[in-house]
Tab-separated table of C-alpha atoms and ligand atoms in Angstrom:
chain	number	residue	atom	x	y	z
N	1	MET	CA	0.000	0.000	0.000
N	2	THR	CA	1.411	3.401	-0.921
N	3	ASP	CA	1.860	6.064	1.789
N	4	ARG	CA	-0.808	8.197	0.203
N	5	LEU	CA	-3.327	5.357	0.184
N	6	ALA	CA	-2.418	4.446	3.778
N	7	ARG	CA	-3.058	8.044	4.864
N	8	ARG	CA	-6.403	8.101	3.085
N	9	ARG	CA	-7.348	4.790	4.752
N	10	GLN	CA	-6.412	6.304	8.112
N	11	ARG	CA	-8.635	9.328	7.520
N	12	LEU	CA	-11.447	7.011	6.455
N	13	ARG	CA	-11.062	4.951	9.622
N	14	ALA	CA	-11.146	8.124	11.756
N	15	ARG	CA	-14.323	9.245	10.016
N	16	GLN	CA	-15.888	5.818	10.574
N	17	ALA	CA	-14.932	5.853	14.251
N	18	ASP	CA	-16.478	9.285	14.736
N	19	ARG	CA	-19.704	8.416	12.931
N	20	PHE	CA	-19.994	5.003	14.567
N	21	GLY	CA	-19.524	6.573	18.013
N	22	ARG	CA	-22.193	9.183	17.435
N	23	MET	CA	-24.627	6.611	16.063
N	24	ALA	CA	-23.970	4.140	18.895
N	25	GLU	CA	-24.600	6.802	21.552
N	26	GLN	CA	-28.079	7.546	20.253
N	27	VAL	CA	-28.897	3.915	19.545
N	28	HIS	CA	-27.723	2.674	22.938
N	29	VAL	CA	-30.001	5.120	24.742
N	30	HIS	CA	-33.088	5.144	22.536
N	31	ASN	CA	-33.232	1.976	20.387
N	32	PRO	CA	-34.775	-0.945	22.334
N	33	PHE	CA	-33.620	-3.601	19.846
N	34	TYR	CA	-29.914	-2.770	19.895
N	35	ARG	CA	-29.831	-1.672	23.530
N	36	ALA	CA	-31.039	-5.139	24.552
N	37	LYS	CA	-28.639	-6.911	22.190
N	38	TRP	CA	-25.648	-4.885	23.305
N	39	GLN	CA	-26.454	-5.127	26.988
N	40	ALA	CA	-26.729	-8.902	26.645
N	41	ALA	CA	-23.213	-8.820	25.151
N	42	GLY	CA	-21.954	-6.905	28.218
N	43	PHE	CA	-22.056	-3.345	26.885
N	44	ASP	CA	-23.646	-1.171	29.554
N	45	SER	CA	-22.331	1.927	27.820
N	46	PRO	CA	-22.266	2.728	24.087
N	47	PRO	CA	-19.667	0.693	22.166
N	48	THR	CA	-16.968	2.382	20.093
N	49	LEU	CA	-15.633	1.251	16.744
N	50	ASP	CA	-12.829	-0.624	18.509
N	51	ASP	CA	-15.523	-2.771	20.165
N	52	LEU	CA	-17.139	-3.692	16.865
N	53	THR	CA	-15.923	-7.285	16.652
N	54	ASP	CA	-17.171	-7.943	20.204
N	55	LEU	CA	-20.719	-6.967	19.237
N	56	PRO	CA	-23.114	-9.728	18.144
N	57	PHE	CA	-24.119	-10.133	14.505
N	58	THR	CA	-27.614	-9.158	13.406
N	59	THR	CA	-29.544	-11.520	11.127
N	60	LYS	CA	-32.598	-11.081	8.947
N	61	ALA	CA	-34.412	-13.845	10.822
N	62	GLU	CA	-33.756	-11.982	14.066
N	63	LEU	CA	-35.192	-8.732	12.675
N	64	ALA	CA	-38.232	-10.583	11.297
N	65	GLY	CA	-38.704	-12.288	14.675
N	66	ASP	CA	-38.536	-8.894	16.387
N	67	GLN	CA	-41.288	-7.548	14.109
N	68	ASP	CA	-43.380	-10.594	15.021
N	69	THR	CA	-42.875	-10.266	18.774
N	70	ASN	CA	-43.216	-6.490	18.822
N	71	PRO	CA	-45.985	-5.910	16.288
N	72	PRO	CA	-46.585	-4.078	14.124
N	73	ARG	CA	-43.312	-2.180	13.792
N	74	GLY	CA	-40.681	-4.110	15.705
N	75	SER	CA	-38.337	-2.483	18.204
N	76	ASN	CA	-35.461	-1.367	15.946
N	77	LEU	CA	-36.605	2.248	16.074
N	78	THR	CA	-34.423	4.940	17.612
N	79	PHE	CA	-36.952	7.790	17.581
N	80	PRO	CA	-40.617	8.257	18.551
N	81	PHE	CA	-42.744	6.766	15.795
N	82	ASP	CA	-44.251	10.070	14.656
N	83	ARG	CA	-40.808	11.049	13.334
N	84	TYR	CA	-40.950	8.330	10.624
N	85	VAL	CA	-42.279	9.229	7.187
N	86	ARG	CA	-41.755	6.173	4.981
N	87	VAL	CA	-42.114	2.432	5.154
N	88	HIS	CA	-40.825	-0.074	2.602
N	89	ARG	CA	-40.774	-3.837	2.446
N	90	THR	CA	-38.126	-6.308	1.449
N	91	SER	CA	-39.038	-8.342	-1.602
N	92	GLY	CA	-39.284	-11.397	0.624
N	93	THR	CA	-37.658	-13.941	-1.679
N	94	THR	CA	-36.939	-15.918	1.467
N	95	GLY	CA	-39.489	-15.848	4.254
N	96	LYS	CA	-41.757	-13.065	5.387
N	97	PRO	CA	-41.005	-9.528	4.135
N	98	LEU	CA	-39.304	-7.156	6.561
N	99	ARG	CA	-40.898	-3.735	6.989
N	100	TRP	CA	-38.428	-0.897	7.195
N	101	PHE	CA	-39.134	2.611	8.482
N	102	ASP	CA	-37.281	5.831	7.663
N	103	THR	CA	-37.195	9.322	9.101
N	104	PRO	CA	-36.633	12.234	6.673
N	105	ALA	CA	-32.950	12.266	7.687
N	106	SER	CA	-32.384	8.558	7.168
N	107	TRP	CA	-34.218	8.652	3.836
N	108	GLN	CA	-32.024	11.533	2.674
N	109	TRP	CA	-28.983	9.568	3.802
N	110	PHE	CA	-30.150	6.655	1.603
N	111	LEU	CA	-30.478	9.012	-1.392
N	112	ASP	CA	-27.027	10.482	-0.721
N	113	CYS	CA	-25.603	6.955	-0.853
N	114	TRP	CA	-27.331	6.384	-4.188
N	115	LEU	CA	-25.707	9.555	-5.559
N	116	GLU	CA	-22.363	7.812	-5.180
N	117	THR	CA	-23.559	5.228	-7.713
N	118	TYR	CA	-24.564	7.944	-10.170
N	119	ARG	CA	-21.228	9.706	-9.679
N	120	GLY	CA	-19.309	6.470	-10.176
N	121	ALA	CA	-21.247	5.782	-13.363
N	122	GLY	CA	-20.567	9.302	-14.647
N	123	VAL	CA	-24.220	10.375	-14.599
N	124	GLY	CA	-24.745	14.172	-14.402
N	125	PRO	CA	-27.544	16.769	-14.402
N	126	ASP	CA	-27.794	16.691	-18.201
N	127	ASP	CA	-28.786	13.042	-18.196
N	128	ARG	CA	-32.292	11.705	-18.724
N	129	VAL	CA	-32.847	8.701	-16.495
N	130	PHE	CA	-35.444	6.020	-17.174
N	131	VAL	CA	-36.287	3.843	-14.183
N	132	ALA	CA	-37.805	0.801	-15.879
N	133	PHE	CA	-39.966	-0.541	-13.128
N	134	GLY	CA	-43.440	-0.404	-11.576
N	135	PHE	CA	-43.075	1.336	-8.243
N	136	GLY	CA	-44.157	-0.894	-5.382
N	137	PRO	CA	-42.993	-1.345	-1.795
N	138	PHE	CA	-39.499	-2.311	-3.031
N	139	VAL	CA	-37.118	0.455	-2.015
N	140	GLY	CA	-34.503	0.242	-4.778
N	141	PHE	CA	-36.258	2.094	-7.528
N	142	TRP	CA	-37.728	4.795	-5.291
N	143	THR	CA	-34.248	5.714	-4.131
N	144	ALA	CA	-32.808	5.533	-7.661
N	145	PHE	CA	-35.601	7.817	-8.863
N	146	GLU	CA	-35.407	10.459	-6.137
N	147	ALA	CA	-31.612	10.532	-6.145
N	148	ALA	CA	-31.582	11.144	-9.918
N	149	GLN	CA	-34.002	14.012	-9.445
N	150	GLN	CA	-31.835	15.524	-6.700
N	151	LEU	CA	-28.865	15.279	-9.044
N	152	GLY	CA	-30.787	17.466	-11.475
N	153	CYS	CA	-31.523	14.781	-14.067
N	154	LEU	CA	-34.782	14.493	-15.950
N	155	VAL	CA	-36.220	11.297	-14.576
N	156	MET	CA	-38.957	9.072	-15.996
N	157	PRO	CA	-40.971	6.571	-13.985
N	158	GLY	CA	-41.561	3.304	-15.820
N	159	GLY	CA	-44.473	1.827	-13.888
N	160	HIS	CA	-47.675	0.401	-15.400
N	161	LEU	CA	-46.216	0.172	-18.866
N	162	SER	CA	-45.716	-2.839	-21.085
N	163	THR	CA	-42.195	-3.630	-22.206
N	164	GLU	CA	-43.083	-2.263	-25.643
N	165	GLN	CA	-44.355	0.989	-24.110
N	166	ARG	CA	-41.150	1.273	-22.099
N	167	LEU	CA	-39.148	0.999	-25.301
N	168	ASN	CA	-41.256	3.852	-26.663
N	169	VAL	CA	-40.548	6.033	-23.616
N	170	ILE	CA	-36.808	5.481	-24.063
N	171	ARG	CA	-37.072	6.589	-27.684
N	172	GLU	CA	-39.505	9.485	-27.253
N	173	GLU	CA	-37.781	11.054	-24.251
N	174	GLY	CA	-34.285	10.278	-25.481
N	175	ALA	CA	-33.345	8.519	-22.230
N	176	THR	CA	-29.577	8.391	-21.721
N	177	VAL	CA	-29.522	6.214	-18.580
N	178	LEU	CA	-31.469	3.029	-17.887
N	179	VAL	CA	-31.908	1.781	-14.315
N	180	ALA	CA	-33.193	-1.804	-14.153
N	181	THR	CA	-32.513	-5.220	-12.707
N	182	PRO	CA	-30.193	-7.201	-14.992
N	183	THR	CA	-33.059	-9.632	-15.599
N	184	TYR	CA	-35.364	-6.912	-16.835
N	185	ALA	CA	-32.688	-5.229	-18.933
N	186	LEU	CA	-32.171	-8.552	-20.741
N	187	ARG	CA	-35.935	-8.783	-21.203
N	188	LEU	CA	-35.971	-5.307	-22.807
N	189	LEU	CA	-33.312	-6.529	-25.227
N	190	GLU	CA	-35.351	-9.627	-26.077
N	191	VAL	CA	-38.512	-7.645	-26.796
N	192	ALA	CA	-36.568	-5.034	-28.771
N	193	ARG	CA	-35.224	-7.826	-30.995
N	194	GLU	CA	-38.741	-9.189	-31.541
N	195	LEU	CA	-40.001	-5.728	-32.477
N	196	ASP	CA	-36.952	-4.922	-34.552
N	197	VAL	CA	-36.055	-1.954	-32.331
N	198	ASP	CA	-32.367	-1.019	-32.437
N	199	LEU	CA	-31.452	-0.427	-28.784
N	200	ALA	CA	-27.718	-0.466	-29.514
N	201	GLY	CA	-28.259	2.589	-31.695
N	202	SER	CA	-30.628	4.286	-29.190
N	203	SER	CA	-29.941	7.283	-26.938
N	204	ILE	CA	-29.027	5.026	-23.959
N	205	GLU	CA	-25.399	5.669	-22.979
N	206	ARG	CA	-25.279	4.023	-19.562
N	207	THR	CA	-27.158	1.268	-17.800
N	208	ILE	CA	-27.162	0.808	-14.019
N	209	HIS	CA	-28.258	-2.458	-12.451
N	210	GLY	CA	-29.119	-3.696	-9.016
N	211	GLY	CA	-31.642	-5.727	-7.080
N	212	GLU	CA	-30.025	-9.090	-7.836
N	213	PRO	CA	-26.585	-10.460	-8.680
N	214	GLY	CA	-25.699	-10.413	-12.357
N	215	ALA	CA	-24.423	-7.133	-13.751
N	216	GLY	CA	-20.931	-7.908	-12.427
N	217	VAL	CA	-20.826	-11.238	-14.255
N	218	PRO	CA	-18.660	-10.646	-17.342
N	219	ALA	CA	-20.920	-12.597	-19.735
N	220	VAL	CA	-24.036	-10.703	-18.615
N	221	LYS	CA	-22.222	-7.399	-18.667
N	222	ARG	CA	-21.012	-8.033	-22.216
N	223	GLN	CA	-24.503	-8.991	-23.372
N	224	LEU	CA	-25.954	-5.801	-21.862
N	225	ALA	CA	-23.144	-3.589	-23.185
N	226	GLU	CA	-23.540	-4.915	-26.721
N	227	GLY	CA	-27.333	-4.937	-26.633
N	228	PHE	CA	-27.666	-1.352	-25.413
N	229	GLY	CA	-24.473	-0.043	-27.004
N	230	ALA	CA	-23.797	1.394	-23.544
N	231	ARG	CA	-21.477	1.301	-20.562
N	232	VAL	CA	-22.822	-1.067	-17.935
N	233	PHE	CA	-22.583	-0.397	-14.199
N	234	ASP	CA	-23.382	-2.485	-11.161
N	235	HIS	CA	-24.902	-1.239	-7.916
N	236	ALA	CA	-25.711	-2.941	-4.632
N	237	GLY	CA	-28.015	-2.184	-1.760
N	238	ALA	CA	-30.758	-3.601	0.394
N	239	THR	CA	-33.952	-2.244	1.914
N	240	GLU	CA	-32.769	-2.783	5.473
N	241	VAL	CA	-29.139	-1.723	4.852
N	242	GLY	CA	-29.072	1.089	2.296
N	243	ALA	CA	-27.185	1.610	-0.976
N	244	TRP	CA	-23.765	0.327	0.011
N	245	GLY	CA	-22.056	-0.634	-3.272
N	246	TYR	CA	-21.207	1.626	-6.211
N	247	PRO	CA	-19.269	1.193	-9.436
N	248	CYS	CA	-16.081	3.035	-10.356
N	249	GLY	CA	-15.981	2.033	-13.994
N	250	VAL	CA	-12.738	0.055	-13.677
N	251	GLY	CA	-13.217	-3.586	-14.612
N	252	GLU	CA	-15.992	-5.348	-12.741
N	253	HIS	CA	-15.331	-3.605	-9.449
N	254	LEU	CA	-18.055	-2.661	-7.024
N	255	HIS	CA	-16.737	-0.409	-4.273
N	256	VAL	CA	-18.104	-0.511	-0.750
N	257	PHE	CA	-19.155	3.011	0.274
N	258	GLU	CA	-16.962	2.875	3.360
N	259	GLU	CA	-17.552	6.520	4.243
N	260	GLU	CA	-21.074	5.408	5.243
N	261	PHE	CA	-20.730	1.667	5.864
N	262	ILE	CA	-18.359	-0.564	7.741
N	263	VAL	CA	-17.791	-3.837	5.961
N	264	GLU	CA	-16.578	-7.127	7.349
N	265	TRP	CA	-16.207	-10.319	5.389
N	266	LEU	CA	-16.639	-13.821	6.717
N	267	ASP	CA	-16.364	-17.472	5.851
N	268	ARG	CA	-19.915	-18.758	5.819
N	269	THR	CA	-19.091	-22.253	6.919
N	270	THR	CA	-16.833	-21.436	9.856
N	271	GLY	CA	-18.297	-17.988	10.684
N	272	GLU	CA	-14.737	-16.675	10.936
N	273	LEU	CA	-13.832	-13.189	9.776
N	274	LEU	CA	-11.656	-13.162	6.658
N	275	PRO	CA	-8.995	-10.614	5.714
N	276	PRO	CA	-9.676	-8.828	2.394
N	277	LEU	CA	-7.771	-10.296	-0.551
N	278	ASP	CA	-4.837	-8.435	-2.024
N	279	PRO	CA	-5.855	-6.393	-5.044
N	280	GLY	CA	-5.366	-8.334	-8.241
N	281	ALA	CA	-5.957	-11.762	-6.653
N	282	ARG	CA	-6.940	-13.989	-9.540
N	283	GLU	CA	-10.158	-15.760	-10.327
N	284	SER	CA	-8.496	-19.051	-9.415
N	285	ASP	CA	-8.568	-17.881	-5.801
N	286	PRO	CA	-11.748	-19.627	-4.699
N	287	SER	CA	-12.604	-17.334	-1.785
N	288	LEU	CA	-16.211	-16.311	-1.668
N	289	GLY	CA	-17.427	-14.852	1.580
N	290	GLU	CA	-20.494	-13.177	3.024
N	291	LEU	CA	-20.520	-9.440	3.639
N	292	VAL	CA	-21.378	-8.151	7.083
N	293	LEU	CA	-22.452	-4.516	7.019
N	294	THR	CA	-22.913	-1.733	9.552
N	295	ASN	CA	-24.511	1.481	8.337
N	296	LEU	CA	-23.496	4.784	9.894
N	297	GLY	CA	-26.160	7.255	8.811
N	298	ARG	CA	-29.514	5.530	9.113
N	299	ILE	CA	-29.834	6.195	12.782
N	300	GLY	CA	-33.619	5.853	12.890
N	301	SER	CA	-33.453	2.156	11.933
N	302	PRO	CA	-29.812	1.048	11.823
N	303	VAL	CA	-28.187	-2.300	11.206
N	304	VAL	CA	-25.010	-3.179	13.077
N	305	ARG	CA	-22.917	-6.166	11.986
N	306	TYR	CA	-25.705	-7.324	9.693
N	307	ARG	CA	-25.268	-10.656	7.905
N	308	SER	CA	-26.258	-9.283	4.509
N	309	GLY	CA	-26.481	-12.629	2.699
N	310	ASP	CA	-24.527	-11.056	-0.173
N	311	VAL	CA	-21.666	-13.260	-1.255
N	312	GLY	CA	-18.590	-12.067	-3.139
N	313	ARG	CA	-14.824	-11.599	-3.075
N	314	LEU	CA	-13.736	-8.621	-0.984
N	315	CYS	CA	-10.493	-7.003	-2.138
N	316	ALA	CA	-8.310	-4.659	-0.109
N	317	ALA	CA	-8.094	-1.000	-1.164
N	318	GLY	CA	-5.884	-0.341	-4.171
N	319	CYS	CA	-8.275	-0.267	-7.115
N	320	SER	CA	-6.614	1.483	-10.027
N	321	CYS	CA	-9.334	4.172	-9.964
N	322	GLY	CA	-7.491	5.571	-6.914
N	323	ARG	CA	-10.382	5.418	-4.442
N	324	PRO	CA	-9.250	4.434	-0.948
N	325	THR	CA	-12.137	2.027	-0.383
N	326	VAL	CA	-12.285	-1.767	-0.570
N	327	TYR	CA	-14.209	-3.367	-3.413
N	328	LEU	CA	-15.877	-6.550	-4.576
N	329	ASP	CA	-14.254	-8.106	-7.582
N	330	GLY	CA	-17.134	-9.061	-9.889
N	331	GLY	CA	-19.765	-7.460	-7.659
N	332	VAL	CA	-22.172	-9.493	-5.578
N	333	ARG	CA	-21.827	-13.025	-6.916
N	334	ALA	CA	-24.659	-14.728	-5.108
N	335	ARG	CA	-27.130	-14.697	-2.249
N	336	ALA	CA	-26.018	-16.881	0.635
N	337	ASP	CA	-29.515	-18.168	1.389
N	338	ASP	CA	-30.030	-19.357	-2.196
N	339	MET	CA	-27.232	-21.908	-2.052
N	340	PHE	CA	-28.041	-25.611	-2.321
N	341	ILE	CA	-25.800	-28.642	-2.149
N	342	VAL	CA	-25.863	-31.275	-4.893
N	343	ARG	CA	-23.782	-34.393	-4.226
N	344	GLY	CA	-21.433	-32.445	-2.023
N	345	VAL	CA	-21.017	-29.497	-4.424
N	346	ASN	CA	-22.109	-26.026	-3.249
N	347	VAL	CA	-24.219	-24.574	-6.044
N	348	TYR	CA	-25.440	-20.992	-6.270
N	349	PRO	CA	-28.236	-20.172	-8.727
N	350	SER	CA	-26.167	-17.171	-9.812
N	351	SER	CA	-23.229	-19.377	-10.823
N	352	ILE	CA	-25.518	-21.545	-12.968
N	353	ASP	CA	-26.938	-18.337	-14.398
N	354	ALA	CA	-23.453	-17.044	-15.200
N	355	MET	CA	-22.608	-20.257	-17.064
N	356	ILE	CA	-25.832	-20.076	-19.084
N	357	ARG	CA	-25.076	-16.455	-20.029
N	358	GLU	CA	-21.555	-17.385	-20.949
N	359	ALA	CA	-22.737	-20.228	-23.198
N	360	GLY	CA	-25.176	-17.819	-24.889
N	361	GLY	CA	-28.148	-18.670	-27.077
N	362	VAL	CA	-30.663	-19.059	-24.236
N	363	ALA	CA	-33.748	-16.844	-24.368
N	364	GLU	CA	-35.059	-17.987	-20.967
N	365	TYR	CA	-34.674	-20.897	-18.595
N	366	ARG	CA	-36.142	-22.496	-15.498
N	367	ALA	CA	-34.464	-24.736	-12.945
N	368	THR	CA	-36.097	-27.199	-10.625
N	369	VAL	CA	-34.239	-28.312	-7.519
N	370	ARG	CA	-35.710	-31.518	-6.089
N	371	GLU	CA	-35.057	-32.996	-2.703
N	372	ARG	CA	-35.680	-36.752	-2.676
N	373	ARG	CA	-34.562	-39.238	-0.041
N	374	GLN	CA	-31.761	-36.941	1.203
N	375	MET	CA	-30.643	-36.420	-2.401
N	376	VAL	CA	-30.783	-33.095	-4.174
N	377	GLU	CA	-31.103	-32.979	-7.940
N	378	VAL	CA	-31.289	-30.112	-10.382
N	379	GLU	CA	-32.956	-30.131	-13.744
N	380	LEU	CA	-33.008	-27.349	-16.293
N	381	GLU	CA	-35.458	-26.322	-19.008
N	382	VAL	CA	-34.140	-23.884	-21.592
N	383	GLU	CA	-35.772	-21.908	-24.343
N	384	PRO	CA	-33.327	-21.430	-27.215
N	385	GLU	CA	-32.998	-18.022	-28.855
N	386	PRO	CA	-34.522	-17.897	-32.356
N	387	GLY	CA	-32.275	-19.600	-34.886
N	388	ARG	CA	-30.371	-21.697	-32.338
N	389	GLU	CA	-29.939	-25.418	-32.901
N	390	ALA	CA	-31.703	-26.832	-29.841
N	391	GLU	CA	-29.805	-30.109	-29.524
N	392	VAL	CA	-26.399	-28.429	-29.842
N	393	LEU	CA	-27.401	-25.949	-27.122
N	394	ARG	CA	-28.699	-28.718	-24.852
N	395	LEU	CA	-25.593	-30.889	-25.099
N	396	GLY	CA	-23.275	-27.870	-24.853
N	397	LEU	CA	-24.851	-26.771	-21.567
N	398	GLN	CA	-24.777	-30.262	-20.063
N	399	ASP	CA	-21.126	-30.514	-20.978
N	400	LEU	CA	-20.356	-27.074	-19.477
N	401	PHE	CA	-21.993	-27.998	-16.131
N	402	GLN	CA	-20.116	-31.284	-16.083
N	403	ARG	CA	-16.769	-29.556	-16.645
N	404	ARG	CA	-17.273	-26.634	-14.246
N	405	LEU	CA	-19.246	-28.216	-11.446
N	406	SER	CA	-18.501	-31.896	-11.972
N	407	LEU	CA	-22.257	-32.407	-11.924
N	408	ARG	CA	-24.632	-34.035	-14.360
N	409	ILE	CA	-27.458	-31.530	-14.747
N	410	PRO	CA	-30.055	-32.748	-17.265
N	411	VAL	CA	-31.192	-30.049	-19.710
N	412	ARG	CA	-34.531	-30.172	-21.529
N	413	ILE	CA	-35.631	-27.913	-24.370
N	414	ALA	CA	-38.762	-25.813	-23.796
N	415	ALA	CA	-40.970	-24.384	-26.542
N	416	THR	CA	-40.406	-20.766	-27.615
N	417	GLY	CA	-42.254	-18.339	-25.339
N	418	SER	CA	-43.346	-21.081	-22.912
N	419	LEU	CA	-41.277	-20.090	-19.856
N	420	PRO	CA	-42.190	-17.150	-17.587
N	421	ARG	CA	-40.575	-13.722	-18.100
N	422	TYR	CA	-39.801	-11.359	-15.215
N	423	GLU	CA	-40.354	-7.668	-14.607
N	424	LEU	CA	-38.198	-7.244	-11.522
N	425	LYS	CA	-36.066	-9.968	-10.058
N	426	ALA	CA	-35.959	-13.344	-11.677
N	427	ASN	CA	-37.358	-16.337	-9.851
N	428	ARG	CA	-36.059	-19.083	-12.103
N	429	PHE	CA	-35.228	-21.621	-9.409
N	430	THR	CA	-37.986	-23.607	-7.736
N	431	LEU	CA	-37.409	-25.962	-4.868
N	432	GLU	CA	-39.524	-29.124	-4.733
N	433	ARG	CA	-39.629	-30.991	-1.469
N	434	PRO	CA	-41.482	-34.315	-1.102
Q	501	LIG	ZN1	-12.267	1.483	-8.420
């Protein structure tokens, strides 16, 4: 690490310590959820940043349990309830949705974090931003929308429109930035092809993706970049955590916004904390770990040492963009709670997805994971893109899974247009239990 980088890391650490201390003081006095947790861990006075690793982790199940036992709002609230102005819900892919409350200050903090993504992607006030999504209780697109407006962009909501109508909005308003999940961006490309709309030649210059792993996967990124004729950026955040990951435009790096979040990284199997990898560690390094996040500015409903469920490879500071913050190489690779084990092999849906994207030629697919007599099996149905030789695609995929995962995964061909398409996050994996 150069002296300059070391000094910038030191300043960052001092800023974190100051903000953590101020947050912990308020939370220790006024937030019943964390006060109880911290007191049980022996902290009768507010912890400092040096105490962080002695504090207990927070899990999603624990927060959901707290909302069940302290209905309807749970006890992770630092201020009197009349100070809160917004509530959002997690998308609830696993278990019951969490409800998350924000004060005006914590909401503004969330938007400020989103601005870091726009800055990293080179988006400015002259841009016209299309947020291709129907606005529901999911927080991601609300924050993307409001942050773009605060940046001075012209911003277009994309709710209650068909995919064809969304393509029209992009054309008519001359949108320069598309914000969408990677799944939906690929869907826009598919429909554009069917309608003979040239998105690569459209006004879109940048695409920003979040909500699910994918945009950091090289094969997906390439497909999006070519399809939109645009630069493709990844973003990461969560309803209960905030917008913690932003792109810098170098390689597939997703920086952790360490000015506002403290990140730890742990081995999921042993629960041990891992040191960040040296920058430039190669793909052959197998380390994938789960991120543990503490936010420093959402004092009304904070998370401290939160097991985010986001899995990736955390690299030490030293990205060639010059930022002093640590980053994820390849973005968020997977969700920890989606993992299943087939004949002793840990399989993440996102790694199967990455292989399918890499192979190319698949318009849509669906996977079924079956548990039978202690055995787990996966089967895949794929819809070939128009003009693809189905049998070649089928055998090619089976061979790819065999080589990469040492697993026989049977692939069946599905009729064109027969598999479901997705507007937000994909839900291509179904689990069947006897
Ligand atoms: Zn960077």
